[in-house]
Amino acid sequence: MTTKTRPTKFGKLAVALRNLKRNAFRTTVLVSAIAILVALLIFATFFTVSVSATIEKASDRLGADLLIVPVGARDFAQEFLLESKQKSFYMPKEILPRVQEIEGIESATYQTYLETITGLCCDVAEAQIIAFDQDTDFIVKPWLQNSIGRALGPGEAIAGIETYENLGLELLEVEKTMFNKRFKIVGVLERTGTGLDNAIFMTETDLQEIVAGGSSPLKKDQISIIFAKIGRDVDPYHVGLDVEGNIIEVDVVTRREMGSELLRKLSDINKIFVLSTVMGAILTVFLVWAIFSAIANERASEIGIMRAVGASESHIVRLFILEVVLVGVLGSLIGTALGTYLFMSLTKSFALLRDLSVPVLSFRPLPAYLLQQSVIGVASILVGTGICIAGALGPINRIKRLEPHVSMKGSLLCRR
Amino acid sequence: MSQVEISNLSKVYTVGGEEIIAVQNLSLTIEKGDLLAVVGHSGSGKTTLISMIGGILKPTSGSIVVDGTDICKLDDADLSEYRNRKIGFMFQFASLLPVLTAMENVLLPRIFAAEGGANHHRRAEEYLDALGLADKRHAFPGELSGGQQRRVAIARALINEPRLILADEPTGDLDEETEADILKLFHQLNREKGISFVIVTHSSEIAAECRKRCRMSHGVLEHEV
Ligand SMILES: Nc1ncnc2c1ncn2[C@@H]1O[C@H](COP(=O)(O)OP(=O)(O)OP(=O)(O)O)[C@@H](O)[C@H]1O
Ligand SMILES: [Mg+2]
């Protein structure tokens, strides 16, 4: 007597698994279809959410209601601040007091952008240099406070986190030469999620010295951008119009408009995503429906037997749903992993994502980020499983109604 | 005391607009502990009759009262529970699930049982052993002979310890020796546990060994002594 003691728990799950294993090929096709659909869904959602969240965060974190730039430089400014493309654009400094006079403007500060020229004058790789005015600044100050807890002194510079990483400035307190002036890099700013991460900061005073020394292409009293805060109850759009109306040399970008060009591109991409996901979902429902119709017919007599030994309609439905859910969950899990992997590995090949200043998957706060990713993951699993159930429901409902006696007629013999 | 009271039971199949009267106005009482043989020509309605008693086929008219309840009036859930708990059905044809082992096929009715119970595993093993299938517990139906499959189905009918066993030609493709073994088992269960049996058979020998006999002919039942 071969007493192979197998204390395996025998239940509905075992039956469902056995049925799935019986036709491994069909199961594989189903799981793959669900996985591909969910991967597409995950990819599309991550893409959209990341791009729009990054744009929103970046414009929020700048902390300015209005950006005031030389006429024509509107796109340059946004590209620098959101996509960290190196840009130089200039306007006379005398515009600042004119901006400050306009009604509704509470405070304004300015920055000057300068590109390093490797080898010629500087011993840092190409980077954007930002000179800011410590007296009026409200953009860099909070980050500076966090980092070194004090203002920058003469001859001191501080690096944005990306610059710091890119330039390999692992050792702090390094000396660097920029435009023939020695600078001490005294620290690194926390990640701001804006173009500021890709810059090296120095004070306005130091910049003036460089300009006076003549070693930069910059002329005296030139600035690149004015950041303005407006009063609590004023409409940024109207103030912006006022600024543009009064000062013809400038263009204004409101906080809400920031990144609108990117968002427009994004919404077109989204339409394509939605369309392909919906078509994919419809195809998958049909596939599941076709496969489960075949399964239901094939197993008619087996279902009759189960009914005869005591399975109710709802037992049969639950048994099939279990099978469907196993396929759906497995497919969705694989799809979620695949979609996430694709997103991470393809990030670099999408210009839209590559150019955003924040590495898309790294913004903080981490718990909120993880929560968001989990919500997307769980939602995708629900969608994948739901689509699977939707496709299988028709055949399952048809088969459960058959009288046990009728469904058993005919092919009762066990096939080898 | 009567266990099953069948009154004026009829079954009419409609095939392509044509009516086939399989069972006609049939009345029958099965007492507790009965061992009843049903014989009759092929197509006389035997399978139809025990399918209705077993709750897997709805009658066209009439009533089947089991332990005081008319099973024709039960909803799906209650009728399923009736099939599961009170009836052990042995089909005329092989009826095992191909994806399950012999052991699992025997345990199949347990999956649908409302209340848990102990010792099914041990009992399933005992039945399989008693039916000479000790070394086939983990074999799949495809690996079993026709007669072995049939014996697995018998063990399955017994697993929930039903009060009534409906056997549709239980020894159809078995050799005489196995046939005798199975009949011995039926008699033993009937004697020791008081389980009632309705056995559909073509064999006059089996019929002769049963305490009661009746004959179906064109859907009508004739009692024999
Ligand atoms: N599902 C069905 N649909 C239509 N007619 C049926 C159906 N099942 C049985 N019949 C008919 O009902 C009659 C009785 O059939 P049944 O299967 O009860 O006979 P039986 O006595 O069991 O025969 P056998 O000894 O060959 O198994 C037959 O004429 C058969 O053709
Ligand atoms: Mg028959």
XYZ file of C-alpha atoms and ligand atoms in Angstrom:
673
model
C 0.000 0.000 0.000
C 1.495 3.324 -1.000
C 0.505 5.695 1.735
C 1.744 8.963 0.335
C 0.423 11.116 3.101
C -0.432 14.404 1.479
C -2.089 16.556 4.097
C -2.875 19.186 1.471
C -5.975 21.180 2.169
C -8.397 20.369 -0.566
C -10.874 23.130 -1.329
C -12.218 25.468 -3.974
C -8.839 27.124 -4.435
C -7.245 23.761 -5.219
C -9.918 23.036 -7.822
C -9.495 26.469 -9.412
C -5.722 26.125 -9.537
C -5.995 22.641 -11.003
C -8.316 23.924 -13.702
C -5.915 26.746 -14.545
C -3.010 24.340 -14.712
C -4.956 21.973 -16.949
C -4.722 24.394 -19.810
C -1.508 26.221 -19.108
C -1.325 27.726 -22.561
C -4.747 29.291 -22.344
C -4.012 30.557 -18.851
C -0.759 32.062 -20.076
C -2.513 33.857 -22.917
C -5.074 35.303 -20.517
C -2.512 36.350 -17.926
C -0.346 37.965 -20.605
C -3.249 39.884 -22.083
C -4.190 41.267 -18.680
C -0.548 41.994 -17.878
C -0.018 43.953 -21.080
C -3.167 45.972 -20.539
C -2.306 46.774 -16.931
C 1.277 47.630 -17.890
C -0.069 50.141 -20.396
C -2.409 51.559 -17.797
C 0.312 51.854 -15.168
C 2.715 53.415 -17.594
C 0.175 55.978 -18.781
C -0.865 56.884 -15.261
C 2.679 57.194 -13.917
C 3.641 59.275 -16.884
C 0.746 61.678 -16.561
C 0.810 61.936 -12.802
C 4.554 62.448 -12.672
C 4.719 65.097 -15.340
C 1.867 67.151 -13.955
C 2.940 66.718 -10.335
C 6.460 67.771 -11.196
C 5.304 70.871 -13.006
C 2.985 71.811 -10.182
C 5.570 71.232 -7.494
C 8.238 73.128 -9.323
C 6.081 76.202 -9.831
C 4.853 76.054 -6.232
C 8.300 75.703 -4.833
C 9.651 78.705 -6.608
C 7.441 80.656 -4.261
C 6.784 83.476 -6.713
C 3.415 84.516 -8.078
C 4.814 86.216 -11.161
C 7.896 85.740 -13.289
C 8.900 88.857 -15.150
C 11.314 88.299 -18.010
C 12.571 90.187 -21.060
C 10.113 90.238 -23.957
C 10.374 86.972 -25.861
C 12.101 85.109 -23.062
C 8.918 83.705 -21.556
C 9.552 80.209 -22.850
C 13.263 80.359 -22.041
C 12.497 81.166 -18.435
C 10.048 78.318 -18.062
C 12.373 75.947 -19.803
C 15.105 76.853 -17.394
C 12.996 76.763 -14.274
C 11.044 73.605 -15.099
C 13.216 71.734 -17.522
C 16.621 73.069 -16.455
C 17.791 73.873 -19.922
C 20.626 76.365 -19.757
C 19.503 79.768 -20.886
C 20.767 83.299 -20.889
C 18.496 86.261 -21.340
C 18.923 89.765 -20.065
C 17.161 93.040 -19.367
C 18.263 96.251 -17.686
C 18.198 96.329 -13.915
C 16.292 99.607 -13.892
C 13.135 97.623 -14.624
C 13.076 96.337 -11.027
C 11.949 99.585 -9.346
C 9.336 100.029 -12.044
C 7.921 96.614 -11.241
C 7.961 97.341 -7.523
C 5.876 100.456 -8.104
C 3.009 98.615 -9.734
C -0.085 98.207 -7.606
C -0.577 94.752 -6.186
C 3.125 93.842 -6.193
C 4.190 93.166 -2.630
C 7.819 92.282 -3.101
C 10.151 91.605 -5.965
C 13.636 90.217 -6.333
C 15.857 89.457 -9.284
C 18.366 86.944 -10.474
C 21.000 86.981 -13.139
C 21.872 83.886 -15.113
C 25.269 83.195 -16.493
C 26.640 80.120 -18.215
C 30.057 78.822 -17.256
C 32.513 78.330 -20.025
C 34.641 75.287 -19.407
C 38.351 75.643 -19.759
C 38.279 79.279 -20.724
C 37.621 80.936 -17.441
C 36.220 78.334 -15.135
C 37.250 75.011 -13.671
C 33.730 73.647 -13.257
C 31.908 71.774 -15.959
C 29.142 73.579 -17.741
C 26.582 74.806 -15.275
C 24.205 77.641 -14.880
C 25.367 80.267 -12.502
C 22.705 82.199 -10.658
C 23.506 85.427 -8.962
C 20.861 86.559 -6.515
C 20.371 89.650 -4.461
C 20.488 88.667 -0.804
C 18.760 91.852 0.320
C 15.509 91.173 -1.518
C 15.687 87.435 -2.184
C 12.884 85.122 -1.144
C 13.494 82.355 -3.659
C 16.811 80.912 -2.530
C 16.696 82.023 1.092
C 14.549 79.211 2.542
C 16.808 76.614 0.933
C 19.913 78.431 2.057
C 18.581 78.499 5.605
C 18.071 74.754 5.520
C 21.482 74.115 4.125
C 23.997 76.363 5.866
C 21.735 78.369 8.137
C 23.176 81.718 7.147
C 23.625 84.057 4.222
C 26.352 83.600 1.637
C 29.445 85.619 2.319
C 31.724 87.216 -0.257
C 33.601 84.670 -2.332
C 31.245 81.913 -1.321
C 29.045 79.831 -3.584
C 26.578 77.054 -2.979
C 25.580 74.257 -5.341
C 22.165 72.929 -6.321
C 21.817 69.240 -5.631
C 22.038 68.155 -9.262
C 25.050 70.330 -9.926
C 26.645 68.954 -6.847
C 26.108 65.447 -8.097
C 26.959 66.196 -11.715
C 30.126 68.058 -10.941
C 31.274 65.467 -8.476
C 31.631 68.008 -5.696
C 31.625 65.325 -3.073
C 33.984 67.133 -0.805
C 32.544 70.312 0.457
C 34.650 73.365 1.050
C 36.244 73.019 -2.344
C 37.737 75.889 -4.136
C 36.573 76.541 -7.647
C 37.437 79.150 -10.149
C 34.597 80.786 -11.973
C 35.260 83.676 -14.341
C 38.733 83.963 -12.930
C 37.489 84.427 -9.418
C 38.112 81.911 -6.658
C 34.996 80.652 -4.982
C 34.562 78.499 -1.949
C 31.683 76.030 -2.408
C 30.268 76.083 1.092
C 27.392 73.701 0.755
C 24.712 72.097 -1.222
C 21.036 72.980 -1.346
C 18.374 70.420 -0.675
C 16.439 69.283 -3.675
C 14.047 72.036 -4.691
C 12.459 70.240 -7.579
C 13.114 73.192 -9.868
C 15.787 74.423 -12.211
C 17.555 75.789 -9.137
C 18.832 72.265 -8.572
C 20.987 72.597 -11.651
C 22.705 75.808 -10.740
C 25.540 77.237 -8.699
C 24.593 80.244 -6.634
C 26.650 83.295 -5.865
C 25.788 86.691 -4.493
C 24.994 89.700 -6.592
C 27.982 91.474 -5.077
C 30.380 88.812 -6.330
C 28.796 88.916 -9.768
C 29.310 92.664 -9.964
C 32.963 92.083 -9.202
C 33.230 89.557 -12.028
C 31.474 91.931 -14.406
C 33.757 94.783 -13.375
C 36.770 92.534 -13.980
C 35.544 92.030 -17.536
C 35.965 88.280 -17.585
C 32.345 87.518 -18.341
C 30.261 88.367 -21.382
C 27.820 90.123 -19.067
C 27.416 93.881 -19.085
C 26.919 96.002 -16.007
C 23.445 96.229 -14.514
C 21.945 93.451 -16.516
C 19.553 91.000 -14.902
C 17.686 87.986 -16.205
C 14.493 87.607 -14.297
C 12.354 89.298 -11.685
C 10.302 87.208 -9.266
C 7.350 88.972 -7.682
C 4.972 88.225 -4.869
C 1.578 89.841 -4.984
C -0.866 90.887 -2.306
C -3.214 88.420 -0.796
C -6.427 89.552 -2.435
C -5.224 90.590 -5.849
C -5.646 88.579 -8.995
C -2.235 87.519 -10.365
C -3.548 87.610 -13.896
C -4.585 91.272 -13.639
C -1.394 92.314 -11.939
C 0.470 90.504 -14.708
C -1.452 92.437 -17.336
C -0.674 95.661 -15.494
C 3.017 94.880 -15.469
C 3.048 94.072 -19.165
C 0.999 97.204 -19.924
C 3.285 99.507 -17.970
C 6.618 98.011 -18.899
C 6.783 97.147 -22.563
C 10.202 95.551 -22.265
C 8.899 92.545 -20.288
C 6.732 89.485 -20.503
C 4.932 88.039 -17.473
C 4.269 84.438 -16.567
C 1.830 83.798 -13.721
C 2.283 80.867 -11.408
C -0.764 79.182 -12.925
C 0.564 79.584 -16.440
C 3.889 78.040 -15.588
C 4.311 74.839 -17.455
C 1.116 75.355 -19.418
C 2.971 74.616 -22.637
C 4.155 71.316 -21.164
C 0.697 70.540 -19.842
C -0.787 71.108 -23.282
C 1.624 68.606 -24.780
C 0.804 66.264 -21.940
C -2.908 66.417 -22.531
C -2.437 65.383 -26.164
C -0.296 62.468 -25.097
C -2.963 61.601 -22.564
C -5.648 61.360 -25.206
C -3.561 58.805 -27.038
C -2.998 56.896 -23.800
C -6.695 56.880 -22.961
C -7.661 55.777 -26.441
C -5.196 52.901 -26.541
C -6.028 51.794 -23.003
C -9.749 51.749 -23.747
C -9.208 49.801 -26.959
C -6.900 47.421 -25.149
C -9.510 46.941 -22.435
C -12.231 46.183 -24.975
C -10.008 43.682 -26.752
C -9.158 42.018 -23.459
C -12.812 41.750 -22.444
C -13.525 40.029 -25.767
C -10.594 37.706 -25.331
C -11.640 36.727 -21.823
C -15.208 36.294 -23.003
C -14.186 34.027 -25.882
C -11.887 31.922 -23.733
C -14.374 31.536 -20.911
C -17.171 30.706 -23.350
C -15.025 27.846 -24.594
C -14.153 26.828 -21.038
C -17.807 26.893 -19.960
C -18.862 24.687 -22.872
C -16.008 22.297 -22.344
C -16.784 21.890 -18.702
C -20.558 21.668 -18.969
C -20.628 18.056 -17.873
C -18.147 18.648 -15.058
C -20.292 21.475 -13.803
C -23.279 19.131 -13.942
C -21.379 16.655 -11.776
C -20.461 19.307 -9.245
C -24.059 20.472 -9.151
C -25.197 16.888 -8.636
C -22.936 16.369 -5.644
C -24.212 19.528 -4.003
C -22.816 22.653 -5.678
C -25.340 25.477 -5.831
C -25.407 28.038 -8.617
C -23.498 30.412 -6.414
C -20.866 27.763 -5.665
C -20.297 27.344 -9.392
C -20.128 31.099 -9.901
C -17.704 31.491 -7.018
C -15.522 28.710 -8.333
C -15.291 30.363 -11.741
C -14.842 33.826 -10.278
C -11.994 32.445 -8.197
C -10.353 31.196 -11.364
C -10.949 34.522 -13.096
C -9.660 36.499 -10.128
C -6.521 34.365 -9.936
C -5.861 35.095 -13.596
C -6.770 38.756 -13.166
C -4.646 39.322 -10.065
C -1.664 37.436 -11.427
C -1.895 39.321 -14.725
C -2.320 42.647 -12.965
C 0.622 42.045 -10.647
C 2.865 41.166 -13.565
C 1.446 44.139 -15.463
C 2.095 46.506 -12.568
C 5.677 45.344 -12.300
C 6.130 45.525 -16.059
C 4.537 48.972 -16.307
C 6.661 50.329 -13.471
C 9.788 48.849 -14.975
C 8.968 50.281 -18.407
C 8.286 53.670 -16.902
C 11.525 53.755 -14.968
C 13.632 52.496 -17.821
C 11.974 54.578 -20.519
C 11.941 57.830 -18.545
C 15.198 58.793 -20.176
C 13.908 58.300 -23.683
C 10.965 60.661 -23.305
C 12.067 64.230 -23.883
C 9.176 65.495 -21.820
C 10.275 63.540 -18.774
C 13.997 63.809 -19.298
C 13.898 67.570 -19.388
C 11.943 68.028 -16.210
C 14.299 69.298 -13.570
C 13.228 66.749 -10.972
C 14.180 63.138 -11.415
C 10.595 62.059 -11.756
C 10.579 59.237 -9.264
C 12.409 60.998 -6.506
C 10.317 63.845 -5.286
C 9.343 64.133 -1.700
C 7.661 63.591 0.686
C 8.411 59.930 0.268
C 5.428 58.493 2.211
C 2.979 60.502 0.136
C 4.774 59.417 -2.995
C 4.698 55.759 -2.004
C 1.045 56.068 -1.064
C 0.279 57.521 -4.469
C 2.170 54.744 -6.256
C 0.384 52.123 -4.169
C -2.981 53.652 -4.934
C -2.156 53.539 -8.635
C -0.966 49.940 -8.260
C -4.026 48.776 -6.350
C -6.342 50.618 -8.730
C -4.669 48.931 -11.686
C -5.034 45.513 -10.107
C -8.720 46.233 -9.537
C -9.135 47.408 -13.117
C -7.294 44.370 -14.511
C -9.273 41.947 -12.377
C -12.494 43.813 -13.082
C -11.944 43.580 -16.824
C -11.300 39.868 -16.462
C -14.508 39.402 -14.475
C -16.465 41.549 -16.922
C -15.425 39.312 -19.798
C -16.134 36.067 -17.957
C -19.447 37.031 -16.376
C -21.572 36.281 -19.440
C -20.374 32.706 -19.961
C -20.438 32.005 -16.217
C -24.029 33.174 -15.929
C -25.058 31.050 -18.857
C -23.482 27.901 -17.504
C -24.736 28.175 -13.945
C -28.364 28.110 -15.095
C -28.134 24.750 -16.835
C -29.951 22.005 -15.014
C -27.396 19.531 -13.659
C -29.093 16.659 -15.423
C -28.984 18.454 -18.762
C -25.431 19.703 -18.504
C -24.238 16.183 -17.774
C -25.811 14.577 -20.791
C -23.479 13.372 -23.439
C -19.783 13.636 -22.813
C -19.653 12.131 -19.388
C -16.793 9.811 -19.980
C -13.551 10.966 -18.547
C -11.141 11.683 -21.290
C -7.627 10.581 -21.070
C -41.746 5.459 8.510
C -41.525 6.591 4.921
C -38.419 8.463 3.877
C -39.519 9.484 0.391
C -43.138 9.991 -0.740
C -43.531 10.359 -4.477
C -46.994 11.236 -5.761
C -48.265 11.675 -9.310
C -44.795 12.387 -10.616
C -44.470 13.136 -14.330
C -41.638 14.255 -16.550
C -42.202 15.400 -20.086
C -39.176 16.276 -22.231
C -39.803 18.614 -25.114
C -37.439 18.031 -27.986
C -37.955 20.080 -31.107
C -41.630 20.676 -30.352
C -42.191 16.985 -29.759
C -43.120 15.809 -26.276
C -41.509 12.708 -24.804
C -43.253 11.409 -21.698
C -40.381 9.832 -19.755
C -42.182 9.368 -16.432
C -45.971 9.298 -16.184
C -48.074 9.849 -13.094
C -45.803 7.802 -10.887
C -46.329 7.240 -7.177
C -43.879 5.437 -4.928
C -42.959 5.281 -1.276
C -39.441 4.537 -0.077
C -39.240 3.484 3.547
C -36.246 4.123 5.777
C -33.818 1.273 5.332
C -35.292 0.101 2.046
C -33.182 -1.689 -0.516
C -35.121 -1.175 -3.709
C -34.244 -2.395 -7.176
C -35.642 -0.656 -10.256
C -35.510 -2.658 -13.457
C -36.885 -1.968 -16.890
C -36.099 -1.729 -20.572
C -33.740 0.826 -21.928
C -35.540 4.142 -22.309
C -38.248 3.231 -19.838
C -37.484 6.257 -17.634
C -35.330 4.815 -14.836
C -32.606 7.433 -14.986
C -35.220 10.147 -15.298
C -36.950 8.898 -12.156
C -33.908 8.723 -9.907
C -32.603 12.038 -11.267
C -35.795 13.654 -10.051
C -35.519 11.943 -6.665
C -31.905 13.076 -6.473
C -32.868 16.688 -7.099
C -30.885 17.092 -10.305
C -33.923 17.221 -12.601
C -37.104 19.208 -12.129
C -40.332 17.205 -12.563
C -43.031 18.504 -14.877
C -45.656 17.803 -12.244
C -46.155 15.910 -9.007
C -44.358 16.004 -5.690
C -41.396 14.333 -4.008
C -41.611 14.696 -0.249
C -38.376 13.820 1.547
C -38.364 13.896 5.362
C -41.486 16.061 5.266
C -40.249 18.582 2.650
C -41.358 18.711 -0.971
C -38.024 19.041 -2.726
C -39.744 20.283 -5.901
C -40.504 23.499 -4.065
C -36.966 24.170 -2.780
C -34.882 27.038 -4.116
C -31.486 26.400 -5.643
C -29.510 26.814 -2.434
C -31.724 24.470 -0.394
C -31.998 21.932 -3.177
C -28.218 21.926 -3.524
C -27.858 21.349 0.178
C -30.366 18.494 -0.117
C -28.282 16.879 -2.876
C -25.156 17.406 -0.856
C -26.324 16.122 2.511
C -29.094 13.644 1.955
C -28.317 12.015 -1.351
C -25.460 9.945 -2.643
C -25.750 9.744 -6.396
C -24.004 7.179 -8.569
C -24.322 8.012 -12.216
C -24.889 5.598 -15.028
C -21.784 6.924 -16.732
C -18.360 7.734 -15.395
C -18.572 11.029 -13.606
C -15.224 11.983 -12.156
C -13.566 15.343 -12.633
C -10.493 14.718 -14.783
C -8.364 17.370 -13.047
C -8.773 15.843 -9.608
C -7.161 12.729 -8.168
C -9.244 9.788 -6.964
C -8.941 11.030 -3.410
C -9.932 14.572 -4.367
C -12.867 13.333 -6.407
C -14.093 11.457 -3.363
C -13.729 14.614 -1.273
C -15.418 16.850 -3.863
C -18.857 16.918 -2.141
C -17.138 18.195 1.020
C -16.207 21.422 -0.768
C -19.871 22.278 -1.114
C -20.955 21.096 2.321
C -22.479 23.831 4.460
C -21.185 22.595 7.793
C -17.708 21.332 8.446
C -17.183 17.850 9.757
C -14.193 15.875 10.833
C -12.384 12.856 9.492
C -13.352 13.095 5.819
C -9.816 12.375 4.805
C -9.650 9.246 6.869
C -13.103 8.177 5.745
C -12.254 8.792 2.078
C -9.186 6.624 2.503
C -11.196 3.909 4.192
C -13.776 3.814 1.428
C -11.118 3.740 -1.262
C -9.326 0.956 0.587
C -12.547 -1.010 1.030
C -13.199 -0.654 -2.693
C -9.751 -2.007 -3.505
C -8.266 1.315 -4.568
C -5.723 1.805 -1.788
C -2.880 2.218 -4.270
C -4.865 4.509 -6.591
C -5.599 7.338 -4.182
C -3.492 9.842 -6.029
C -4.188 8.607 -9.526
C -6.125 10.807 -11.922
C -9.277 9.420 -13.573
C -7.443 9.193 -16.884
C -5.092 6.713 -15.239
C -7.911 4.495 -13.958
C -9.908 1.763 -15.676
C -13.648 2.181 -16.207
C -14.429 -0.073 -13.262
C -11.948 1.721 -11.013
C -13.494 5.073 -11.922
C -16.892 3.697 -11.023
C -15.645 2.561 -7.634
C -14.221 6.023 -6.965
C -17.676 7.423 -7.749
C -19.170 5.036 -5.184
C -16.772 6.279 -2.522
C -17.748 9.835 -3.472
C -21.434 9.037 -3.022
C -20.682 7.782 0.480
C -18.437 10.568 1.746
C -21.174 12.814 3.160
C -22.875 9.847 4.837
C -26.188 10.345 3.046
C -29.401 8.660 4.187
C -30.362 7.667 0.652
C -28.179 6.365 -2.107
C -29.388 6.459 -5.697
C -27.328 4.165 -7.865
C -27.829 4.184 -11.622
C -26.465 0.848 -12.827
C -23.598 0.927 -10.331
C -22.016 -2.254 -11.599
C -22.520 -1.657 -15.294
C -18.973 -2.313 -16.434
C -17.577 -4.324 -13.564
C -16.510 -7.945 -13.487
C -18.623 -10.333 -11.489
C -16.247 -10.476 -8.573
C -16.140 -6.690 -8.138
C -19.859 -6.538 -8.686
C -20.350 -8.947 -5.830
C -17.981 -6.930 -3.612
C -19.914 -3.773 -4.253
C -23.239 -5.384 -3.584
C -21.835 -6.759 -0.362
C -20.788 -3.232 0.603
C -24.273 -1.906 -0.204
C -25.898 -4.579 1.911
C -23.492 -3.902 4.734
C -24.132 -0.148 4.685
C -27.849 -0.822 4.511
C -27.723 -3.195 7.435
C -25.252 -1.440 9.682
C -25.995 2.228 8.996
C -29.595 2.001 7.869
C -28.842 3.790 4.591
C -31.649 3.337 2.040
C -30.767 2.303 -1.510
C -32.501 2.689 -4.839
C -30.551 0.641 -7.365
C -31.293 0.847 -11.066
C -30.121 -2.328 -12.717
C -30.448 -4.554 -15.719
C -29.174 -7.519 -13.753
C -31.860 -9.859 -12.487
C -29.338 -11.278 -10.008
C -28.839 -7.920 -8.346
C -32.570 -7.323 -8.379
C -33.125 -10.688 -6.772
C -30.854 -9.767 -3.887
C -32.812 -6.595 -3.110
C -35.619 -6.629 -0.626
C -38.029 -4.789 -2.924
C -38.272 -4.683 -6.682
C -40.214 -2.628 -9.156
C -40.255 -2.438 -12.918
C -40.519 0.611 -15.145
C -42.123 0.374 -18.471
C -42.812 3.347 -20.735
C -42.628 5.736 -17.801
C -45.045 3.779 -15.674
C -44.069 1.904 -12.515
C -45.227 -1.596 -11.750
C -44.560 -2.974 -8.292
C -43.292 -6.468 -8.008
C -43.250 -8.616 -5.003
N -32.524 15.230 -21.594
C -33.438 14.559 -22.321
N -34.060 15.214 -23.309
C -35.014 14.583 -24.036
N -35.373 13.338 -23.857
C -34.775 12.626 -22.888
C -33.781 13.208 -22.078
N -33.344 12.284 -21.186
C -34.066 11.172 -21.448
N -34.907 11.381 -22.462
C -35.891 10.394 -22.991
O -36.666 9.964 -21.917
C -36.870 8.597 -21.993
C -36.377 7.933 -20.720
O -34.989 8.067 -20.631
P -34.126 7.527 -19.427
O -32.757 7.998 -19.583
O -34.822 7.849 -18.161
O -34.206 5.955 -19.686
P -33.522 4.747 -18.879
O -34.604 3.904 -18.384
O -32.559 5.277 -17.907
O -32.733 4.015 -20.054
P -31.369 3.196 -19.973
O -31.627 1.906 -19.325
O -30.955 3.041 -21.401
O -30.409 4.047 -19.227
C -36.142 8.118 -23.214
O -37.103 8.003 -24.269
C -35.183 9.212 -23.537
O -35.032 9.317 -24.929
Mg -30.524 5.225 -17.659
